[in-house]
Structures are given as structure tokens and as C-alpha cells.
Amino acid sequence: EVQLVESGGGLVQPGGSLRLSCAASGFSFGSCWMSWVRQAPGKGLEWVANVKQDGSEKHYVDSVKGRFTVSRDNAKNSLYLQMNSLRAEDTAVYYCVGAPNSYYFDFWGQGTLVAVSS
Amino acid sequence: EIVLTQSPATLSLSPGDRAALSCRASQSVYTCLGWFQQRPGQPPRLLIYGASDRATGIPARFSGSGSGTDFTLTINSLEPEDFAVYYCQQCVNWPRTFGQGTKVEIK
């Protein structure tokens, strides 16, 4: 069974940092593009970042460029999102998502909530 | 950035009805378009990829059509579990973008 389990969310002040983690199991993690997609409370979906199977290619939405860094450790079947200089508008549930290619988002975790507030 | 506009925002239907959801792209995405379903309190689930191919395990009552800038997700004979929010997503350009969603609610 495919499982993606996010952790690391919580309440942080504006300007602060958080590191999200995603533990993957039940599929060939090293064969998949991995992404972070977020959803602000009561709002729609927004793709944030993704990383190629070997980590050689990464993409980000403009609003997080220079502040967020996506990375992966295939030996640990884990995906990460380092979030710096957090803003109120970064408040959302962050989903870890996997897919065999970079086009779609096939399997999703349950998400972890990040709240940015003073 | 490619903008996806979904309509209507809300669709009020009864179980057994047919639902037709629209997604329009600001420029051609060819057939690089997916559809997702999100039930309350759940993560999204991929329904359709490549504009018309059903993902693994998706019932045949779900079908997708269209190419270029205009796409439709059709749900034949709505089941109780189909009342949810549906999103389209394009995969031809970075950033990947989603539509704002269509809520299918019970009439």
C-alpha cells in the first residue's frame, strides 16, 4: 500500500522557518517525481515545488522562489521542504505528492498544517 | 502562467443525475490536463490524466474530454460519494496550475 506521511508542520511567527518531512513507503520512491502541493484553509490547490527522481531538477512556484528549498533522500525514502522567511500567506495544509512523471499528481499524503501568525 | 477557469463554481444535482464540469485554459494545454476529486477532510485523488484517460481504480462513470483550451469532466449517474469538489490541473507549463474548483453538491 502506498503511504506518504508528512510531519513538521505547526505554528510559526512571520519571518520564521520550518522544515517539512515526508516519509514514503509502499512504492519505488526513487523512481518517482515528488512534489509539495498546498491548500490554504477553505481555498483551492496550489502546486509549490517538485524534484526529479535523482534530485537533478527542481521547480518552484514564483511565490516561494528563494525562500523554500525542496530536497530528497532516496536512501531514506524521504522528501523535505525547507521553508524560510515564512509569511502569513504561506498558511496552508502542505501535501506530499508522488508520481512516476512530472505531469500529474498520482498519490497524496494526508497533509500537515503550517500556520504562520504572530 | 496558465490560468485555468472552472465553471460553474457550484453544481446542485441529485443522485443519479449526470454532471458536466467545465475547465477552460488561458492558452492551449493540448491534452496535458488532469482532473482531481477532493472529498471533505481528504486529500485530492487523481481521476483523469491526459484529458481523457482514467486513473487506476476510477469507475467508468467518470470520463474526460477536450483538447486545446476547453475540457469537460462528465460524471454519469452520480453516486452519493461523488458529491465533492473537483479540480482541473495543467501539466504543459511551469508552474503547474489548478483551476479554482467546482463543488458538486446535493440538490
PDB file of C-alpha atoms in Angstrom:
ATOM      1  CA  GLU A   1       0.000   0.000   0.000  1.00  0.00           C
ATOM      2  CA  VAL A   2       1.307   3.427  -0.973  1.00  0.00           C
ATOM      3  CA  GLN A   3       1.845   5.637   2.066  1.00  0.00           C
ATOM      4  CA  LEU A   4       3.056   9.214   2.318  1.00  0.00           C
ATOM      5  CA  VAL A   5       3.254  10.628   5.830  1.00  0.00           C
ATOM      6  CA  GLU A   6       4.035  14.312   6.317  1.00  0.00           C
ATOM      7  CA  SER A   7       5.397  15.817   9.507  1.00  0.00           C
ATOM      8  CA  GLY A   8       6.947  19.042  10.736  1.00  0.00           C
ATOM      9  CA  GLY A   9       4.011  21.413  10.439  1.00  0.00           C
ATOM     10  CA  GLY A  10       2.977  23.784  13.205  1.00  0.00           C
ATOM     11  CA  LEU A  11       2.581  27.388  14.268  1.00  0.00           C
ATOM     12  CA  VAL A  12       5.415  29.753  13.378  1.00  0.00           C
ATOM     13  CA  GLN A  13       5.824  33.511  13.501  1.00  0.00           C
ATOM     14  CA  PRO A  14       6.182  35.579  10.337  1.00  0.00           C
ATOM     15  CA  GLY A  15       9.792  35.514   9.205  1.00  0.00           C
ATOM     16  CA  GLY A  16      10.393  32.161  10.851  1.00  0.00           C
ATOM     17  CA  SER A  17      11.417  28.802   9.399  1.00  0.00           C
ATOM     18  CA  LEU A  18      10.058  25.272   9.301  1.00  0.00           C
ATOM     19  CA  ARG A  19      11.227  22.040   7.743  1.00  0.00           C
ATOM     20  CA  LEU A  20       8.600  19.636   6.484  1.00  0.00           C
ATOM     21  CA  SER A  21       9.359  15.952   6.018  1.00  0.00           C
ATOM     22  CA  CYS A  22       7.538  13.233   4.125  1.00  0.00           C
ATOM     23  CA  ALA A  23       8.180   9.529   4.730  1.00  0.00           C
ATOM     24  CA  ALA A  24       7.288   7.310   1.787  1.00  0.00           C
ATOM     25  CA  SER A  25       6.581   3.597   1.674  1.00  0.00           C
ATOM     26  CA  GLY A  26       4.833   1.005  -0.464  1.00  0.00           C
ATOM     27  CA  PHE A  27       6.242   2.154  -3.809  1.00  0.00           C
ATOM     28  CA  SER A  28       9.533   2.766  -5.569  1.00  0.00           C
ATOM     29  CA  PHE A  29      10.308   6.207  -4.147  1.00  0.00           C
ATOM     30  CA  GLY A  30      13.480   6.624  -6.171  1.00  0.00           C
ATOM     31  CA  SER A  31      11.523   6.163  -9.409  1.00  0.00           C
ATOM     32  CA  CYS A  32       9.088   8.987  -8.751  1.00  0.00           C
ATOM     33  CA  TRP A  33       8.964  12.730  -9.119  1.00  0.00           C
ATOM     34  CA  MET A  34       7.970  14.137  -5.750  1.00  0.00           C
ATOM     35  CA  SER A  35       6.051  17.335  -5.143  1.00  0.00           C
ATOM     36  CA  TRP A  36       4.640  19.594  -2.475  1.00  0.00           C
ATOM     37  CA  VAL A  37       1.137  20.961  -3.074  1.00  0.00           C
ATOM     38  CA  ARG A  38      -0.567  23.261  -0.577  1.00  0.00           C
ATOM     39  CA  GLN A  39      -4.114  24.293   0.224  1.00  0.00           C
ATOM     40  CA  ALA A  40      -4.928  27.386   2.240  1.00  0.00           C
ATOM     41  CA  PRO A  41      -7.892  26.994   4.617  1.00  0.00           C
ATOM     42  CA  GLY A  42     -11.113  26.844   2.604  1.00  0.00           C
ATOM     43  CA  LYS A  43      -9.248  27.520  -0.651  1.00  0.00           C
ATOM     44  CA  GLY A  44      -8.088  25.628  -3.729  1.00  0.00           C
ATOM     45  CA  LEU A  45      -4.912  23.746  -4.563  1.00  0.00           C
ATOM     46  CA  GLU A  46      -1.553  25.338  -5.321  1.00  0.00           C
ATOM     47  CA  TRP A  47       1.483  23.432  -6.553  1.00  0.00           C
ATOM     48  CA  VAL A  48       4.559  24.608  -4.612  1.00  0.00           C
ATOM     49  CA  ALA A  49       7.627  22.667  -5.742  1.00  0.00           C
ATOM     50  CA  ASN A  50       8.852  19.387  -7.106  1.00  0.00           C
ATOM     51  CA  VAL A  51      12.046  17.410  -7.555  1.00  0.00           C
ATOM     52  CA  LYS A  52      13.124  14.833 -10.108  1.00  0.00           C
ATOM     53  CA  GLN A  53      13.923  11.249  -9.207  1.00  0.00           C
ATOM     54  CA  ASP A  54      17.675  11.843  -8.785  1.00  0.00           C
ATOM     55  CA  GLY A  55      17.368  15.372  -7.413  1.00  0.00           C
ATOM     56  CA  SER A  56      18.962  16.903 -10.512  1.00  0.00           C
ATOM     57  CA  GLU A  57      15.954  19.026 -11.455  1.00  0.00           C
ATOM     58  CA  LYS A  58      13.766  21.169  -9.234  1.00  0.00           C
ATOM     59  CA  HIS A  59      10.933  23.592  -9.928  1.00  0.00           C
ATOM     60  CA  TYR A  60       9.182  26.147  -7.737  1.00  0.00           C
ATOM     61  CA  VAL A  61       6.162  28.413  -7.938  1.00  0.00           C
ATOM     62  CA  ASP A  62       7.316  32.043  -8.138  1.00  0.00           C
ATOM     63  CA  SER A  63       5.857  32.997  -4.751  1.00  0.00           C
ATOM     64  CA  VAL A  64       8.266  30.675  -2.890  1.00  0.00           C
ATOM     65  CA  LYS A  65      11.419  31.004  -5.010  1.00  0.00           C
ATOM     66  CA  GLY A  66      14.381  31.998  -2.878  1.00  0.00           C
ATOM     67  CA  ARG A  67      12.539  31.119   0.342  1.00  0.00           C
ATOM     68  CA  PHE A  68      11.686  27.403   0.025  1.00  0.00           C
ATOM     69  CA  THR A  69      14.004  24.536  -0.883  1.00  0.00           C
ATOM     70  CA  VAL A  70      12.825  21.058  -1.855  1.00  0.00           C
ATOM     71  CA  SER A  71      15.135  18.084  -1.407  1.00  0.00           C
ATOM     72  CA  ARG A  72      15.005  14.317  -1.165  1.00  0.00           C
ATOM     73  CA  ASP A  73      16.976  11.412   0.285  1.00  0.00           C
ATOM     74  CA  ASN A  74      16.293   8.283  -1.742  1.00  0.00           C
ATOM     75  CA  ALA A  75      18.219   6.134   0.731  1.00  0.00           C
ATOM     76  CA  LYS A  76      15.714   7.160   3.414  1.00  0.00           C
ATOM     77  CA  ASN A  77      12.651   7.286   1.119  1.00  0.00           C
ATOM     78  CA  SER A  78      12.096  10.824   2.286  1.00  0.00           C
ATOM     79  CA  LEU A  79      11.129  14.193   0.846  1.00  0.00           C
ATOM     80  CA  TYR A  80      11.752  17.538   2.516  1.00  0.00           C
ATOM     81  CA  LEU A  81      10.679  21.157   2.224  1.00  0.00           C
ATOM     82  CA  GLN A  82      12.792  23.783   3.969  1.00  0.00           C
ATOM     83  CA  MET A  83      10.673  26.903   4.373  1.00  0.00           C
ATOM     84  CA  ASN A  84      12.355  30.174   5.353  1.00  0.00           C
ATOM     85  CA  SER A  85      11.095  33.742   5.670  1.00  0.00           C
ATOM     86  CA  LEU A  86       7.562  32.470   6.165  1.00  0.00           C
ATOM     87  CA  ARG A  87       4.642  34.783   5.520  1.00  0.00           C
ATOM     88  CA  ALA A  88       1.005  34.736   6.574  1.00  0.00           C
ATOM     89  CA  GLU A  89       0.038  33.757   3.032  1.00  0.00           C
ATOM     90  CA  ASP A  90       2.057  30.540   3.388  1.00  0.00           C
ATOM     91  CA  THR A  91      -0.520  29.288   5.880  1.00  0.00           C
ATOM     92  CA  ALA A  92      -1.917  26.070   4.412  1.00  0.00           C
ATOM     93  CA  VAL A  93      -2.075  22.316   4.570  1.00  0.00           C
ATOM     94  CA  TYR A  94       1.006  21.023   2.773  1.00  0.00           C
ATOM     95  CA  TYR A  95       0.610  17.744   0.913  1.00  0.00           C
ATOM     96  CA  CYS A  96       3.423  15.448  -0.137  1.00  0.00           C
ATOM     97  CA  VAL A  97       2.641  14.010  -3.566  1.00  0.00           C
ATOM     98  CA  GLY A  98       4.274  11.405  -5.788  1.00  0.00           C
ATOM     99  CA  ALA A  99       4.028  10.473  -9.442  1.00  0.00           C
ATOM    100  CA  PRO A 100       6.011   8.481 -11.998  1.00  0.00           C
ATOM    101  CA  ASN A 101       6.405  11.631 -14.088  1.00  0.00           C
ATOM    102  CA  SER A 102       6.366  15.403 -13.658  1.00  0.00           C
ATOM    103  CA  TYR A 103       2.974  15.892 -15.248  1.00  0.00           C
ATOM    104  CA  TYR A 104       0.392  14.789 -12.714  1.00  0.00           C
ATOM    105  CA  PHE A 105      -0.007  14.091  -9.002  1.00  0.00           C
ATOM    106  CA  ASP A 106      -0.844  10.440  -8.503  1.00  0.00           C
ATOM    107  CA  PHE A 107      -0.588   9.675  -4.791  1.00  0.00           C
ATOM    108  CA  TRP A 108      -1.054  12.037  -1.898  1.00  0.00           C
ATOM    109  CA  GLY A 109      -0.315  12.128   1.799  1.00  0.00           C
ATOM    110  CA  GLN A 110      -2.853  13.343   4.362  1.00  0.00           C
ATOM    111  CA  GLY A 111      -1.084  16.689   4.717  1.00  0.00           C
ATOM    112  CA  THR A 112       0.460  18.731   7.516  1.00  0.00           C
ATOM    113  CA  LEU A 113      -0.808  22.141   8.598  1.00  0.00           C
ATOM    114  CA  VAL A 114       1.512  25.129   8.605  1.00  0.00           C
ATOM    115  CA  ALA A 115       0.164  28.244  10.316  1.00  0.00           C
ATOM    116  CA  VAL A 116       2.111  31.495  10.084  1.00  0.00           C
ATOM    117  CA  SER A 117       0.894  34.019  12.635  1.00  0.00           C
ATOM    118  CA  SER A 118       2.138  36.315  15.367  1.00  0.00           C
TER     119      SER A 118
ATOM    120  CA  GLU B   1       1.418  31.227 -16.071  1.00  0.00           C
ATOM    121  CA  ILE B   2      -1.525  29.305 -17.497  1.00  0.00           C
ATOM    122  CA  VAL B   3      -4.813  30.202 -15.821  1.00  0.00           C
ATOM    123  CA  LEU B   4      -7.497  27.527 -15.609  1.00  0.00           C
ATOM    124  CA  THR B   5     -11.080  28.712 -15.161  1.00  0.00           C
ATOM    125  CA  GLN B   6     -13.643  26.194 -13.971  1.00  0.00           C
ATOM    126  CA  SER B   7     -17.386  26.544 -14.284  1.00  0.00           C
ATOM    127  CA  PRO B   8     -19.790  26.522 -12.686  1.00  0.00           C
ATOM    128  CA  ALA B   9     -18.474  27.244  -9.204  1.00  0.00           C
ATOM    129  CA  THR B  10     -21.228  25.080  -7.737  1.00  0.00           C
ATOM    130  CA  LEU B  11     -23.394  22.421  -9.338  1.00  0.00           C
ATOM    131  CA  SER B  12     -26.528  21.315  -7.443  1.00  0.00           C
ATOM    132  CA  LEU B  13     -27.689  17.896  -8.565  1.00  0.00           C
ATOM    133  CA  SER B  14     -29.443  14.780  -7.301  1.00  0.00           C
ATOM    134  CA  PRO B  15     -28.063  11.233  -7.058  1.00  0.00           C
ATOM    135  CA  GLY B  16     -28.484   9.552 -10.425  1.00  0.00           C
ATOM    136  CA  ASP B  17     -28.103  12.835 -12.350  1.00  0.00           C
ATOM    137  CA  ARG B  18     -25.376  13.488 -14.887  1.00  0.00           C
ATOM    138  CA  ALA B  19     -22.788  16.176 -14.098  1.00  0.00           C
ATOM    139  CA  ALA B  20     -20.802  18.138 -16.663  1.00  0.00           C
ATOM    140  CA  LEU B  21     -17.928  20.255 -15.317  1.00  0.00           C
ATOM    141  CA  SER B  22     -16.003  22.686 -17.490  1.00  0.00           C
ATOM    142  CA  CYS B  23     -12.354  23.762 -17.407  1.00  0.00           C
ATOM    143  CA  ARG B  24     -11.033  26.439 -19.753  1.00  0.00           C
ATOM    144  CA  ALA B  25      -7.334  27.242 -20.158  1.00  0.00           C
ATOM    145  CA  SER B  26      -5.896  30.686 -20.916  1.00  0.00           C
ATOM    146  CA  GLN B  27      -3.753  29.100 -23.646  1.00  0.00           C
ATOM    147  CA  SER B  28      -3.533  25.699 -25.241  1.00  0.00           C
ATOM    148  CA  VAL B  29      -2.510  22.850 -22.968  1.00  0.00           C
ATOM    149  CA  TYR B  30      -3.033  20.287 -25.774  1.00  0.00           C
ATOM    150  CA  THR B  31      -4.236  17.256 -23.788  1.00  0.00           C
ATOM    151  CA  CYS B  32      -1.948  17.813 -20.820  1.00  0.00           C
ATOM    152  CA  LEU B  33      -4.772  18.116 -18.330  1.00  0.00           C
ATOM    153  CA  GLY B  34      -5.848  16.186 -15.280  1.00  0.00           C
ATOM    154  CA  TRP B  35      -8.908  16.112 -13.047  1.00  0.00           C
ATOM    155  CA  PHE B  36      -8.958  15.575  -9.291  1.00  0.00           C
ATOM    156  CA  GLN B  37     -11.702  14.871  -6.779  1.00  0.00           C
ATOM    157  CA  GLN B  38     -11.481  16.102  -3.188  1.00  0.00           C
ATOM    158  CA  ARG B  39     -13.940  14.952  -0.543  1.00  0.00           C
ATOM    159  CA  PRO B  40     -14.222  16.895   2.733  1.00  0.00           C
ATOM    160  CA  GLY B  41     -11.282  16.286   5.033  1.00  0.00           C
ATOM    161  CA  GLN B  42      -9.472  14.176   2.447  1.00  0.00           C
ATOM    162  CA  PRO B  43      -6.541  14.800   0.120  1.00  0.00           C
ATOM    163  CA  PRO B  44      -7.291  15.093  -3.598  1.00  0.00           C
ATOM    164  CA  ARG B  45      -7.467  11.975  -5.763  1.00  0.00           C
ATOM    165  CA  LEU B  46      -6.410  11.796  -9.401  1.00  0.00           C
ATOM    166  CA  LEU B  47      -9.369  10.824 -11.614  1.00  0.00           C
ATOM    167  CA  ILE B  48      -8.324  11.630 -15.173  1.00  0.00           C
ATOM    168  CA  TYR B  49      -4.980  12.296 -16.851  1.00  0.00           C
ATOM    169  CA  GLY B  50      -4.143  13.125 -20.449  1.00  0.00           C
ATOM    170  CA  ALA B  51      -7.564  14.833 -20.640  1.00  0.00           C
ATOM    171  CA  SER B  52      -9.420  11.542 -21.126  1.00  0.00           C
ATOM    172  CA  ASP B  53      -7.597   8.591 -19.525  1.00  0.00           C
ATOM    173  CA  ARG B  54      -8.988   7.248 -16.263  1.00  0.00           C
ATOM    174  CA  ALA B  55      -6.507   6.714 -13.460  1.00  0.00           C
ATOM    175  CA  THR B  56      -6.187   3.306 -11.837  1.00  0.00           C
ATOM    176  CA  GLY B  57      -9.309   2.235  -9.960  1.00  0.00           C
ATOM    177  CA  ILE B  58     -11.508   5.098 -11.156  1.00  0.00           C
ATOM    178  CA  PRO B  59     -15.068   3.986 -12.053  1.00  0.00           C
ATOM    179  CA  ALA B  60     -16.207   4.132 -15.651  1.00  0.00           C
ATOM    180  CA  ARG B  61     -18.918   6.702 -14.824  1.00  0.00           C
ATOM    181  CA  PHE B  62     -16.111   9.298 -14.810  1.00  0.00           C
ATOM    182  CA  SER B  63     -14.993  10.475 -18.242  1.00  0.00           C
ATOM    183  CA  GLY B  64     -12.947  13.352 -19.562  1.00  0.00           C
ATOM    184  CA  SER B  65     -12.910  15.050 -22.928  1.00  0.00           C
ATOM    185  CA  GLY B  66     -11.475  18.031 -24.734  1.00  0.00           C
ATOM    186  CA  SER B  67      -8.199  19.387 -26.044  1.00  0.00           C
ATOM    187  CA  GLY B  68      -6.520  22.738 -26.522  1.00  0.00           C
ATOM    188  CA  THR B  69      -8.305  25.157 -24.206  1.00  0.00           C
ATOM    189  CA  ASP B  70     -11.693  23.563 -23.455  1.00  0.00           C
ATOM    190  CA  PHE B  71     -12.211  20.483 -21.328  1.00  0.00           C
ATOM    191  CA  THR B  72     -15.107  18.667 -19.700  1.00  0.00           C
ATOM    192  CA  LEU B  73     -15.343  16.175 -16.861  1.00  0.00           C
ATOM    193  CA  THR B  74     -18.559  14.167 -17.060  1.00  0.00           C
ATOM    194  CA  ILE B  75     -19.903  12.048 -14.226  1.00  0.00           C
ATOM    195  CA  ASN B  76     -22.701   9.754 -15.323  1.00  0.00           C
ATOM    196  CA  SER B  77     -25.323   8.776 -12.756  1.00  0.00           C
ATOM    197  CA  LEU B  78     -23.994  10.489  -9.645  1.00  0.00           C
ATOM    198  CA  GLU B  79     -23.380   8.266  -6.639  1.00  0.00           C
ATOM    199  CA  PRO B  80     -23.563   9.655  -3.066  1.00  0.00           C
ATOM    200  CA  GLU B  81     -19.765   9.538  -2.763  1.00  0.00           C
ATOM    201  CA  ASP B  82     -19.355  11.716  -5.887  1.00  0.00           C
ATOM    202  CA  PHE B  83     -20.559  14.859  -4.128  1.00  0.00           C
ATOM    203  CA  ALA B  84     -17.250  16.636  -3.665  1.00  0.00           C
ATOM    204  CA  VAL B  85     -15.037  19.371  -5.104  1.00  0.00           C
ATOM    205  CA  TYR B  86     -13.356  18.799  -8.479  1.00  0.00           C
ATOM    206  CA  TYR B  87     -10.204  20.488  -9.757  1.00  0.00           C
ATOM    207  CA  CYS B  88      -8.545  20.529 -13.152  1.00  0.00           C
ATOM    208  CA  GLN B  89      -4.764  20.859 -13.481  1.00  0.00           C
ATOM    209  CA  GLN B  90      -2.491  21.589 -16.442  1.00  0.00           C
ATOM    210  CA  CYS B  91       0.878  19.967 -16.987  1.00  0.00           C
ATOM    211  CA  VAL B  92       2.220  21.623 -20.132  1.00  0.00           C
ATOM    212  CA  ASN B  93       3.984  24.572 -18.468  1.00  0.00           C
ATOM    213  CA  TRP B  94       5.698  25.561 -15.228  1.00  0.00           C
ATOM    214  CA  PRO B  95       4.272  26.394 -12.802  1.00  0.00           C
ATOM    215  CA  ARG B  96       1.764  23.581 -12.726  1.00  0.00           C
ATOM    216  CA  THR B  97      -1.571  25.253 -12.058  1.00  0.00           C
ATOM    217  CA  PHE B  98      -5.006  24.189 -10.869  1.00  0.00           C
ATOM    218  CA  GLY B  99      -8.438  25.589 -11.536  1.00  0.00           C
ATOM    219  CA  GLN B 100     -10.312  27.132  -8.625  1.00  0.00           C
ATOM    220  CA  GLY B 101     -12.608  24.120  -8.304  1.00  0.00           C
ATOM    221  CA  THR B 102     -16.233  23.140  -8.888  1.00  0.00           C
ATOM    222  CA  LYS B 103     -18.287  21.931  -5.967  1.00  0.00           C
ATOM    223  CA  VAL B 104     -20.864  19.258  -6.800  1.00  0.00           C
ATOM    224  CA  GLU B 105     -23.478  19.396  -4.059  1.00  0.00           C
ATOM    225  CA  ILE B 106     -26.657  17.509  -3.333  1.00  0.00           C
ATOM    226  CA  LYS B 107     -29.757  19.346  -4.506  1.00  0.00           C
TER     227      LYS B 107
END
